Amino acid sequence: PNFAEGEGVTTSTITKGETTANSVVTTGSGSRPVAKEKVKAAPKGVPTLSRWTCNDDLTVSGFVSNSPNFTDGERITTSALSTKENQIKEGAVVVTGSGSKYYLS
């Protein structure tokens, strides 16, 4: 899309070993606050990982909620993901090699 000078979009990025970050990308010299897109809720039955990071070995570490296997708020590290690296981002459902699914919040 084309943006007028000073307009921007909110983006989420992930790099192996770094935490997700939100930033405002602007064009031109000005900037103004841009409302963050509403992130969808986790699909029914899929545990959520919050405050997560993607590790160098393509595992994800974070705090889990709504899991039948872990206590809410417990810090976990998944097994290696089968999800493609460029799809590991906020709002995505990732799948481990063993088939477990997690929503990245």
PDB file of C-alpha atoms in Angstrom:
ATOM      1  CA  PRO A   1       0.000   0.000   0.000  1.00  0.00           C
ATOM      2  CA  ASN A   2       0.975   3.600  -0.450  1.00  0.00           C
ATOM      3  CA  PHE A   3       1.284   5.758   2.647  1.00  0.00           C
ATOM      4  CA  ALA A   4       1.178   9.528   2.794  1.00  0.00           C
ATOM      5  CA  GLU A   5       4.214  11.219   4.290  1.00  0.00           C
ATOM      6  CA  GLY A   6       4.225  10.756   8.049  1.00  0.00           C
ATOM      7  CA  GLU A   7       1.921   7.751   8.008  1.00  0.00           C
ATOM      8  CA  GLY A   8       3.106   4.344   9.114  1.00  0.00           C
ATOM      9  CA  VAL A   9       2.201   0.828  10.024  1.00  0.00           C
ATOM     10  CA  THR A  10       2.745  -1.187  13.158  1.00  0.00           C
ATOM     11  CA  THR A  11       4.847  -4.282  12.570  1.00  0.00           C
ATOM     12  CA  SER A  12       5.977  -7.272  14.587  1.00  0.00           C
ATOM     13  CA  THR A  13       9.329  -8.859  13.898  1.00  0.00           C
ATOM     14  CA  ILE A  14      11.151 -11.940  15.094  1.00  0.00           C
ATOM     15  CA  THR A  15      14.742 -12.949  14.665  1.00  0.00           C
ATOM     16  CA  LYS A  16      16.255 -16.113  16.046  1.00  0.00           C
ATOM     17  CA  GLY A  17      17.320 -15.463  19.636  1.00  0.00           C
ATOM     18  CA  GLU A  18      15.458 -12.148  19.957  1.00  0.00           C
ATOM     19  CA  THR A  19      12.169 -11.228  21.538  1.00  0.00           C
ATOM     20  CA  THR A  20       9.288  -9.983  19.419  1.00  0.00           C
ATOM     21  CA  ALA A  21       9.156  -6.222  19.143  1.00  0.00           C
ATOM     22  CA  ASN A  22       6.594  -3.765  17.871  1.00  0.00           C
ATOM     23  CA  SER A  23       7.618  -0.635  16.036  1.00  0.00           C
ATOM     24  CA  VAL A  24       6.062   2.106  13.958  1.00  0.00           C
ATOM     25  CA  VAL A  25       7.436   2.282  10.432  1.00  0.00           C
ATOM     26  CA  THR A  26       7.043   5.751   8.973  1.00  0.00           C
ATOM     27  CA  THR A  27       7.598   7.442   5.667  1.00  0.00           C
ATOM     28  CA  GLY A  28       8.865  10.994   5.420  1.00  0.00           C
ATOM     29  CA  SER A  29       9.893  13.153   8.339  1.00  0.00           C
ATOM     30  CA  GLY A  30       6.807  13.047  10.546  1.00  0.00           C
ATOM     31  CA  SER A  31       5.254  10.287  12.531  1.00  0.00           C
ATOM     32  CA  ARG A  32       2.051   9.822  14.441  1.00  0.00           C
ATOM     33  CA  PRO A  33       0.777   7.048  16.664  1.00  0.00           C
ATOM     34  CA  VAL A  34      -0.751   4.185  14.748  1.00  0.00           C
ATOM     35  CA  ALA A  35      -3.247   1.879  16.427  1.00  0.00           C
ATOM     36  CA  LYS A  36      -1.944  -1.650  16.782  1.00  0.00           C
ATOM     37  CA  GLU A  37      -3.986  -4.243  14.922  1.00  0.00           C
ATOM     38  CA  LYS A  38      -6.119  -6.419  17.162  1.00  0.00           C
ATOM     39  CA  VAL A  39      -4.498  -9.811  17.466  1.00  0.00           C
ATOM     40  CA  LYS A  40      -6.871 -12.737  17.116  1.00  0.00           C
ATOM     41  CA  ALA A  41      -7.460 -14.937  20.110  1.00  0.00           C
ATOM     42  CA  ALA A  42      -6.005 -18.418  20.292  1.00  0.00           C
ATOM     43  CA  PRO A  43      -8.117 -21.047  18.540  1.00  0.00           C
ATOM     44  CA  LYS A  44     -10.184 -23.168  20.898  1.00  0.00           C
ATOM     45  CA  GLY A  45      -8.061 -25.846  22.561  1.00  0.00           C
ATOM     46  CA  VAL A  46      -4.700 -24.332  21.525  1.00  0.00           C
ATOM     47  CA  PRO A  47      -2.473 -23.224  24.439  1.00  0.00           C
ATOM     48  CA  THR A  48      -1.064 -19.689  24.346  1.00  0.00           C
ATOM     49  CA  LEU A  49       2.598 -18.706  24.728  1.00  0.00           C
ATOM     50  CA  SER A  50       3.147 -15.124  25.891  1.00  0.00           C
ATOM     51  CA  ARG A  51       6.374 -13.122  26.316  1.00  0.00           C
ATOM     52  CA  TRP A  52       7.990 -15.645  24.001  1.00  0.00           C
ATOM     53  CA  THR A  53      11.299 -15.803  22.192  1.00  0.00           C
ATOM     54  CA  CYS A  54      12.416 -17.890  19.246  1.00  0.00           C
ATOM     55  CA  ASN A  55      15.647 -19.723  20.037  1.00  0.00           C
ATOM     56  CA  ASP A  56      18.518 -20.509  17.664  1.00  0.00           C
ATOM     57  CA  ASP A  57      17.449 -24.157  17.495  1.00  0.00           C
ATOM     58  CA  LEU A  58      13.926 -23.144  16.327  1.00  0.00           C
ATOM     59  CA  THR A  59      12.345 -23.907  19.669  1.00  0.00           C
ATOM     60  CA  VAL A  60      10.185 -21.268  21.365  1.00  0.00           C
ATOM     61  CA  SER A  61      10.386 -20.323  25.040  1.00  0.00           C
ATOM     62  CA  GLY A  62       7.620 -18.457  26.823  1.00  0.00           C
ATOM     63  CA  PHE A  63       4.918 -18.492  29.462  1.00  0.00           C
ATOM     64  CA  VAL A  64       2.104 -20.934  28.742  1.00  0.00           C
ATOM     65  CA  SER A  65      -1.596 -20.630  29.499  1.00  0.00           C
ATOM     66  CA  ASN A  66      -4.640 -22.781  28.728  1.00  0.00           C
ATOM     67  CA  SER A  67      -2.617 -25.967  28.426  1.00  0.00           C
ATOM     68  CA  PRO A  68      -3.814 -29.307  29.792  1.00  0.00           C
ATOM     69  CA  ASN A  69      -0.163 -30.305  30.326  1.00  0.00           C
ATOM     70  CA  PHE A  70       1.266 -27.265  32.142  1.00  0.00           C
ATOM     71  CA  THR A  71       0.300 -24.855  34.916  1.00  0.00           C
ATOM     72  CA  ASP A  72      -0.822 -21.409  33.711  1.00  0.00           C
ATOM     73  CA  GLY A  73       2.151 -19.032  33.872  1.00  0.00           C
ATOM     74  CA  GLU A  74       4.739 -21.815  33.742  1.00  0.00           C
ATOM     75  CA  ARG A  75       7.789 -21.023  31.578  1.00  0.00           C
ATOM     76  CA  ILE A  76       8.324 -23.704  28.952  1.00  0.00           C
ATOM     77  CA  THR A  77      10.466 -24.356  25.909  1.00  0.00           C
ATOM     78  CA  THR A  78       8.835 -26.243  23.056  1.00  0.00           C
ATOM     79  CA  SER A  79      10.491 -28.984  21.093  1.00  0.00           C
ATOM     80  CA  ALA A  80      11.793 -27.951  17.646  1.00  0.00           C
ATOM     81  CA  LEU A  81       9.111 -26.419  15.454  1.00  0.00           C
ATOM     82  CA  SER A  82       8.010 -27.802  12.114  1.00  0.00           C
ATOM     83  CA  THR A  83       6.557 -24.356  11.314  1.00  0.00           C
ATOM     84  CA  LYS A  84       8.629 -22.439   8.756  1.00  0.00           C
ATOM     85  CA  GLU A  85      10.901 -19.857  10.348  1.00  0.00           C
ATOM     86  CA  ASN A  86       9.303 -16.919   8.507  1.00  0.00           C
ATOM     87  CA  GLN A  87       5.905 -17.903   9.961  1.00  0.00           C
ATOM     88  CA  ILE A  88       7.034 -17.739  13.594  1.00  0.00           C
ATOM     89  CA  LYS A  89       5.455 -14.437  14.574  1.00  0.00           C
ATOM     90  CA  GLU A  90       2.953 -12.862  16.915  1.00  0.00           C
ATOM     91  CA  GLY A  91      -0.579 -14.089  16.241  1.00  0.00           C
ATOM     92  CA  ALA A  92       0.553 -17.324  14.591  1.00  0.00           C
ATOM     93  CA  VAL A  93      -0.158 -20.891  15.619  1.00  0.00           C
ATOM     94  CA  VAL A  94       3.088 -22.833  15.538  1.00  0.00           C
ATOM     95  CA  VAL A  95       3.436 -26.620  15.426  1.00  0.00           C
ATOM     96  CA  THR A  96       6.200 -28.685  16.976  1.00  0.00           C
ATOM     97  CA  GLY A  97       7.749 -31.715  15.315  1.00  0.00           C
ATOM     98  CA  SER A  98       5.628 -33.922  17.588  1.00  0.00           C
ATOM     99  CA  GLY A  99       2.417 -32.123  16.575  1.00  0.00           C
ATOM    100  CA  SER A 100       1.825 -29.886  19.609  1.00  0.00           C
ATOM    101  CA  LYS A 101       0.319 -26.501  18.736  1.00  0.00           C
ATOM    102  CA  TYR A 102       0.862 -23.135  20.453  1.00  0.00           C
ATOM    103  CA  TYR A 103      -0.609 -19.701  19.753  1.00  0.00           C
ATOM    104  CA  LEU A 104       2.025 -16.953  19.956  1.00  0.00           C
ATOM    105  CA  SER A 105       0.600 -13.977  21.802  1.00  0.00           C
TER     106      SER A 105
END
